[in-house]
Amino acid sequence: DAKTTQPPSMDCAEGRAANLPCNHSTISGNEYVYWYRQIHSQGPQYIIHGLKNNETNEMASLIITEDRKSSTLILPHATLRDTAVYYCIGHMDTGRRALTFGSGTRLQVQP
Amino acid sequence: DAMVIQNPRYQVTQFGKPVTLSCSQTLNHNVMYWYQQKSSQAPKLLFHYYDKDFNNEADTPDNFQSRRPNTSFCFLDIRSPGLGDAAMYLCATSRDSSYEQYFGPGTRLTVT
């Protein structure tokens, strides 16, 4: 899996958009960008993943730069329940391989 | 509605006393994973099963073993727990290794 770099922590005001960056400059052409989050004392939760195109689902949007060296996870209207550690993972979608978690970004949503 | 179930949620064992953690799933996923997560660290993969095919990570200590008797259940055995094995142990499943993983709530292991 590609090495990813994320800021260790971020703050966001409740109701505002949270934009979480991730650098993955060594990502290979067939590696997807996955995002998971882990709320305190719970198991990680899948959020979204993408290869080249921007993706959106009910939880978040994923913006991947054209050169695929970085991406941004967007939580459009952050709530207190979005306070968690967010992990960006580069993962090849072939073969019997599992995820490699990096250190992640601790997002604190402030009231 | 529970999809990945881990029992117990909290486990206390004595130094050197074997302990088994269990995981079950109602998703009928063919891949099951065990992760170890120490305090303030990211989850670290110990091993995973692709169907019955066991895949061990290179740096997983021999002290850790796993069994998967059927699709629904997977066990983590720690043969001789040390103080350094105190951690949260997370079980996860996926439909294939290329799909998103569903995690259980974890078992927090304390070694006394």
PDB file of N, CA and C in Angstrom, chain B residues 44-97:
ATOM      1  N   LYS B  44      -3.192  -2.357  13.576  1.00  0.00           N
ATOM      2  CA  LYS B  44      -2.125  -3.068  12.884  1.00  0.00           C
ATOM      3  C   LYS B  44      -2.616  -4.479  12.579  1.00  0.00           C
ATOM      4  N   LEU B  45      -2.548  -4.850  11.308  1.00  0.00           N
ATOM      5  CA  LEU B  45      -3.050  -6.148  10.895  1.00  0.00           C
ATOM      6  C   LEU B  45      -2.165  -7.261  11.449  1.00  0.00           C
ATOM      7  N   LEU B  46      -2.801  -8.257  12.069  1.00  0.00           N
ATOM      8  CA  LEU B  46      -2.088  -9.445  12.549  1.00  0.00           C
ATOM      9  C   LEU B  46      -2.109 -10.544  11.489  1.00  0.00           C
ATOM     10  N   PHE B  47      -3.325 -10.865  11.025  1.00  0.00           N
ATOM     11  CA  PHE B  47      -3.501 -11.872   9.970  1.00  0.00           C
ATOM     12  C   PHE B  47      -4.909 -11.750   9.415  1.00  0.00           C
ATOM     13  N   HIS B  48      -5.129 -12.455   8.306  1.00  0.00           N
ATOM     14  CA  HIS B  48      -6.477 -12.511   7.783  1.00  0.00           C
ATOM     15  C   HIS B  48      -6.718 -13.829   7.073  1.00  0.00           C
ATOM     16  N   TYR B  49      -7.981 -14.177   6.990  1.00  0.00           N
ATOM     17  CA  TYR B  49      -8.414 -15.372   6.284  1.00  0.00           C
ATOM     18  C   TYR B  49      -9.126 -14.946   5.010  1.00  0.00           C
ATOM     19  N   TYR B  50      -8.705 -15.506   3.916  1.00  0.00           N
ATOM     20  CA  TYR B  50      -9.444 -15.375   2.664  1.00  0.00           C
ATOM     21  C   TYR B  50     -10.094 -16.738   2.446  1.00  0.00           C
ATOM     22  N   ASP B  51     -11.378 -16.824   2.722  1.00  0.00           N
ATOM     23  CA  ASP B  51     -12.052 -18.129   2.867  1.00  0.00           C
ATOM     24  C   ASP B  51     -11.314 -18.920   3.946  1.00  0.00           C
ATOM     25  N   LYS B  52     -10.787 -20.090   3.618  1.00  0.00           N
ATOM     26  CA  LYS B  52     -10.049 -20.863   4.613  1.00  0.00           C
ATOM     27  C   LYS B  52      -8.544 -20.633   4.517  1.00  0.00           C
ATOM     28  N   ASP B  53      -8.146 -19.843   3.599  1.00  0.00           N
ATOM     29  CA  ASP B  53      -6.726 -19.575   3.353  1.00  0.00           C
ATOM     30  C   ASP B  53      -6.206 -18.567   4.375  1.00  0.00           C
ATOM     31  N   PHE B  54      -5.283 -18.997   5.223  1.00  0.00           N
ATOM     32  CA  PHE B  54      -4.759 -18.169   6.297  1.00  0.00           C
ATOM     33  C   PHE B  54      -3.564 -17.364   5.791  1.00  0.00           C
ATOM     34  N   ASN B  55      -3.576 -16.047   6.059  1.00  0.00           N
ATOM     35  CA  ASN B  55      -2.496 -15.160   5.636  1.00  0.00           C
ATOM     36  C   ASN B  55      -1.933 -14.446   6.852  1.00  0.00           C
ATOM     37  N   ASN B  56      -0.708 -14.798   7.202  1.00  0.00           N
ATOM     38  CA  ASN B  56      -0.070 -14.230   8.391  1.00  0.00           C
ATOM     39  C   ASN B  56       0.803 -13.051   7.984  1.00  0.00           C
ATOM     40  N   GLU B  57       0.755 -11.974   8.735  1.00  0.00           N
ATOM     41  CA  GLU B  57       1.684 -10.869   8.484  1.00  0.00           C
ATOM     42  C   GLU B  57       3.070 -11.266   8.971  1.00  0.00           C
ATOM     43  N   ALA B  58       4.086 -10.782   8.288  1.00  0.00           N
ATOM     44  CA  ALA B  58       5.461 -11.222   8.548  1.00  0.00           C
ATOM     45  C   ALA B  58       5.902 -10.916   9.977  1.00  0.00           C
ATOM     46  N   ASP B  59       5.407  -9.826  10.533  1.00  0.00           N
ATOM     47  CA  ASP B  59       5.880  -9.431  11.853  1.00  0.00           C
ATOM     48  C   ASP B  59       4.913  -9.789  12.977  1.00  0.00           C
ATOM     49  N   THR B  60       3.943 -10.621  12.696  1.00  0.00           N
ATOM     50  CA  THR B  60       3.038 -11.086  13.753  1.00  0.00           C
ATOM     51  C   THR B  60       3.753 -12.132  14.596  1.00  0.00           C
ATOM     52  N   PRO B  61       3.834 -11.914  15.911  1.00  0.00           N
ATOM     53  CA  PRO B  61       4.548 -12.880  16.763  1.00  0.00           C
ATOM     54  C   PRO B  61       3.895 -14.257  16.733  1.00  0.00           C
ATOM     55  N   ASP B  62       4.726 -15.279  16.941  1.00  0.00           N
ATOM     56  CA  ASP B  62       4.229 -16.663  16.958  1.00  0.00           C
ATOM     57  C   ASP B  62       3.244 -16.903  18.093  1.00  0.00           C
ATOM     58  N   ASN B  63       3.286 -16.048  19.072  1.00  0.00           N
ATOM     59  CA  ASN B  63       2.398 -16.130  20.226  1.00  0.00           C
ATOM     60  C   ASN B  63       0.927 -15.971  19.832  1.00  0.00           C
ATOM     61  N   PHE B  64       0.700 -15.413  18.663  1.00  0.00           N
ATOM     62  CA  PHE B  64      -0.666 -15.172  18.180  1.00  0.00           C
ATOM     63  C   PHE B  64      -1.025 -16.217  17.135  1.00  0.00           C
ATOM     64  N   GLN B  65      -2.170 -16.855  17.365  1.00  0.00           N
ATOM     65  CA  GLN B  65      -2.673 -17.861  16.440  1.00  0.00           C
ATOM     66  C   GLN B  65      -4.133 -17.540  16.136  1.00  0.00           C
ATOM     67  N   SER B  66      -4.626 -18.142  15.080  1.00  0.00           N
ATOM     68  CA  SER B  66      -6.020 -17.906  14.732  1.00  0.00           C
ATOM     69  C   SER B  66      -6.641 -19.178  14.187  1.00  0.00           C
ATOM     70  N   ARG B  67      -7.940 -19.258  14.360  1.00  0.00           N
ATOM     71  CA  ARG B  67      -8.719 -20.377  13.823  1.00  0.00           C
ATOM     72  C   ARG B  67      -9.975 -19.828  13.183  1.00  0.00           C
ATOM     73  N   ARG B  68     -10.372 -20.453  12.083  1.00  0.00           N
ATOM     74  CA  ARG B  68     -11.639 -20.092  11.456  1.00  0.00           C
ATOM     75  C   ARG B  68     -12.381 -21.394  11.133  1.00  0.00           C
ATOM     76  N   PRO B  69     -13.188 -21.867  12.041  1.00  0.00           N
ATOM     77  CA  PRO B  69     -13.868 -23.154  11.833  1.00  0.00           C
ATOM     78  C   PRO B  69     -14.933 -23.130  10.749  1.00  0.00           C
ATOM     79  N   ASN B  70     -15.510 -21.969  10.503  1.00  0.00           N
ATOM     80  CA  ASN B  70     -16.509 -21.836   9.446  1.00  0.00           C
ATOM     81  C   ASN B  70     -16.557 -20.383   8.992  1.00  0.00           C
ATOM     82  N   THR B  71     -17.426 -20.078   8.041  1.00  0.00           N
ATOM     83  CA  THR B  71     -17.480 -18.721   7.476  1.00  0.00           C
ATOM     84  C   THR B  71     -17.786 -17.675   8.523  1.00  0.00           C
ATOM     85  N   SER B  72     -18.629 -18.043   9.482  1.00  0.00           N
ATOM     86  CA  SER B  72     -19.161 -17.048  10.409  1.00  0.00           C
ATOM     87  C   SER B  72     -18.249 -16.726  11.588  1.00  0.00           C
ATOM     88  N   PHE B  73     -17.386 -17.641  11.956  1.00  0.00           N
ATOM     89  CA  PHE B  73     -16.625 -17.469  13.189  1.00  0.00           C
ATOM     90  C   PHE B  73     -15.124 -17.430  12.941  1.00  0.00           C
ATOM     91  N   CYS B  74     -14.460 -16.627  13.772  1.00  0.00           N
ATOM     92  CA  CYS B  74     -13.000 -16.582  13.730  1.00  0.00           C
ATOM     93  C   CYS B  74     -12.516 -16.320  15.160  1.00  0.00           C
ATOM     94  N   PHE B  75     -11.421 -16.990  15.537  1.00  0.00           N
ATOM     95  CA  PHE B  75     -10.903 -16.868  16.898  1.00  0.00           C
ATOM     96  C   PHE B  75      -9.453 -16.393  16.865  1.00  0.00           C
ATOM     97  N   LEU B  76      -9.123 -15.621  17.863  1.00  0.00           N
ATOM     98  CA  LEU B  76      -7.742 -15.194  18.067  1.00  0.00           C
ATOM     99  C   LEU B  76      -7.259 -15.811  19.365  1.00  0.00           C
ATOM    100  N   ASP B  77      -6.210 -16.619  19.288  1.00  0.00           N
ATOM    101  CA  ASP B  77      -5.632 -17.253  20.465  1.00  0.00           C
ATOM    102  C   ASP B  77      -4.291 -16.605  20.763  1.00  0.00           C
ATOM    103  N   ILE B  78      -4.135 -16.180  22.008  1.00  0.00           N
ATOM    104  CA  ILE B  78      -2.834 -15.676  22.456  1.00  0.00           C
ATOM    105  C   ILE B  78      -2.304 -16.690  23.448  1.00  0.00           C
ATOM    106  N   ARG B  79      -1.248 -17.364  23.071  1.00  0.00           N
ATOM    107  CA  ARG B  79      -0.805 -18.550  23.807  1.00  0.00           C
ATOM    108  C   ARG B  79      -0.219 -18.193  25.167  1.00  0.00           C
ATOM    109  N   SER B  80       0.571 -17.154  25.223  1.00  0.00           N
ATOM    110  CA  SER B  80       1.210 -16.759  26.477  1.00  0.00           C
ATOM    111  C   SER B  80       1.275 -15.234  26.512  1.00  0.00           C
ATOM    112  N   PRO B  81       0.161 -14.615  26.921  1.00  0.00           N
ATOM    113  CA  PRO B  81       0.096 -13.153  26.862  1.00  0.00           C
ATOM    114  C   PRO B  81       1.150 -12.491  27.730  1.00  0.00           C
ATOM    115  N   GLY B  82       1.788 -11.472  27.158  1.00  0.00           N
ATOM    116  CA  GLY B  82       2.696 -10.634  27.921  1.00  0.00           C
ATOM    117  C   GLY B  82       2.075  -9.276  28.147  1.00  0.00           C
ATOM    118  N   LEU B  83       2.718  -8.481  28.990  1.00  0.00           N
ATOM    119  CA  LEU B  83       2.172  -7.156  29.290  1.00  0.00           C
ATOM    120  C   LEU B  83       2.067  -6.313  28.017  1.00  0.00           C
ATOM    121  N   GLY B  84       2.956  -6.539  27.078  1.00  0.00           N
ATOM    122  CA  GLY B  84       2.953  -5.798  25.829  1.00  0.00           C
ATOM    123  C   GLY B  84       1.824  -6.171  24.889  1.00  0.00           C
ATOM    124  N   ASP B  85       1.081  -7.208  25.212  1.00  0.00           N
ATOM    125  CA  ASP B  85      -0.050  -7.628  24.372  1.00  0.00           C
ATOM    126  C   ASP B  85      -1.350  -6.964  24.783  1.00  0.00           C
ATOM    127  N   ALA B  86      -1.302  -6.158  25.829  1.00  0.00           N
ATOM    128  CA  ALA B  86      -2.492  -5.409  26.217  1.00  0.00           C
ATOM    129  C   ALA B  86      -2.840  -4.423  25.105  1.00  0.00           C
ATOM    130  N   ALA B  87      -4.057  -4.526  24.611  1.00  0.00           N
ATOM    131  CA  ALA B  87      -4.451  -3.716  23.452  1.00  0.00           C
ATOM    132  C   ALA B  87      -5.932  -3.925  23.183  1.00  0.00           C
ATOM    133  N   MET B  88      -6.428  -3.170  22.213  1.00  0.00           N
ATOM    134  CA  MET B  88      -7.746  -3.440  21.644  1.00  0.00           C
ATOM    135  C   MET B  88      -7.540  -4.370  20.457  1.00  0.00           C
ATOM    136  N   TYR B  89      -8.319  -5.428  20.401  1.00  0.00           N
ATOM    137  CA  TYR B  89      -8.246  -6.363  19.281  1.00  0.00           C
ATOM    138  C   TYR B  89      -9.521  -6.230  18.454  1.00  0.00           C
ATOM    139  N   LEU B  90      -9.320  -5.904  17.196  1.00  0.00           N
ATOM    140  CA  LEU B  90     -10.427  -5.613  16.293  1.00  0.00           C
ATOM    141  C   LEU B  90     -10.563  -6.723  15.257  1.00  0.00           C
ATOM    142  N   CYS B  91     -11.776  -7.166  15.078  1.00  0.00           N
ATOM    143  CA  CYS B  91     -12.101  -8.120  14.026  1.00  0.00           C
ATOM    144  C   CYS B  91     -12.815  -7.366  12.908  1.00  0.00           C
ATOM    145  N   ALA B  92     -12.531  -7.717  11.687  1.00  0.00           N
ATOM    146  CA  ALA B  92     -13.194  -7.075  10.553  1.00  0.00           C
ATOM    147  C   ALA B  92     -13.499  -8.118   9.484  1.00  0.00           C
ATOM    148  N   THR B  93     -14.471  -7.809   8.643  1.00  0.00           N
ATOM    149  CA  THR B  93     -14.818  -8.697   7.534  1.00  0.00           C
ATOM    150  C   THR B  93     -14.970  -7.876   6.265  1.00  0.00           C
ATOM    151  N   SER B  94     -14.825  -8.557   5.135  1.00  0.00           N
ATOM    152  CA  SER B  94     -15.128  -7.916   3.863  1.00  0.00           C
ATOM    153  C   SER B  94     -15.584  -8.975   2.884  1.00  0.00           C
ATOM    154  N   ARG B  95     -16.333  -8.525   1.859  1.00  0.00           N
ATOM    155  CA  ARG B  95     -16.866  -9.470   0.881  1.00  0.00           C
ATOM    156  C   ARG B  95     -15.751 -10.058   0.033  1.00  0.00           C
ATOM    157  N   ASP B  96     -14.720  -9.278  -0.133  1.00  0.00           N
ATOM    158  CA  ASP B  96     -13.534  -9.695  -0.855  1.00  0.00           C
ATOM    159  C   ASP B  96     -12.469  -8.734  -0.368  1.00  0.00           C
ATOM    160  N   SER B  97     -11.232  -8.990  -0.642  1.00  0.00           N
ATOM    161  CA  SER B  97     -10.206  -8.088  -0.130  1.00  0.00           C
ATOM    162  C   SER B  97     -10.256  -6.729  -0.812  1.00  0.00           C
TER     163      SER B  97
END
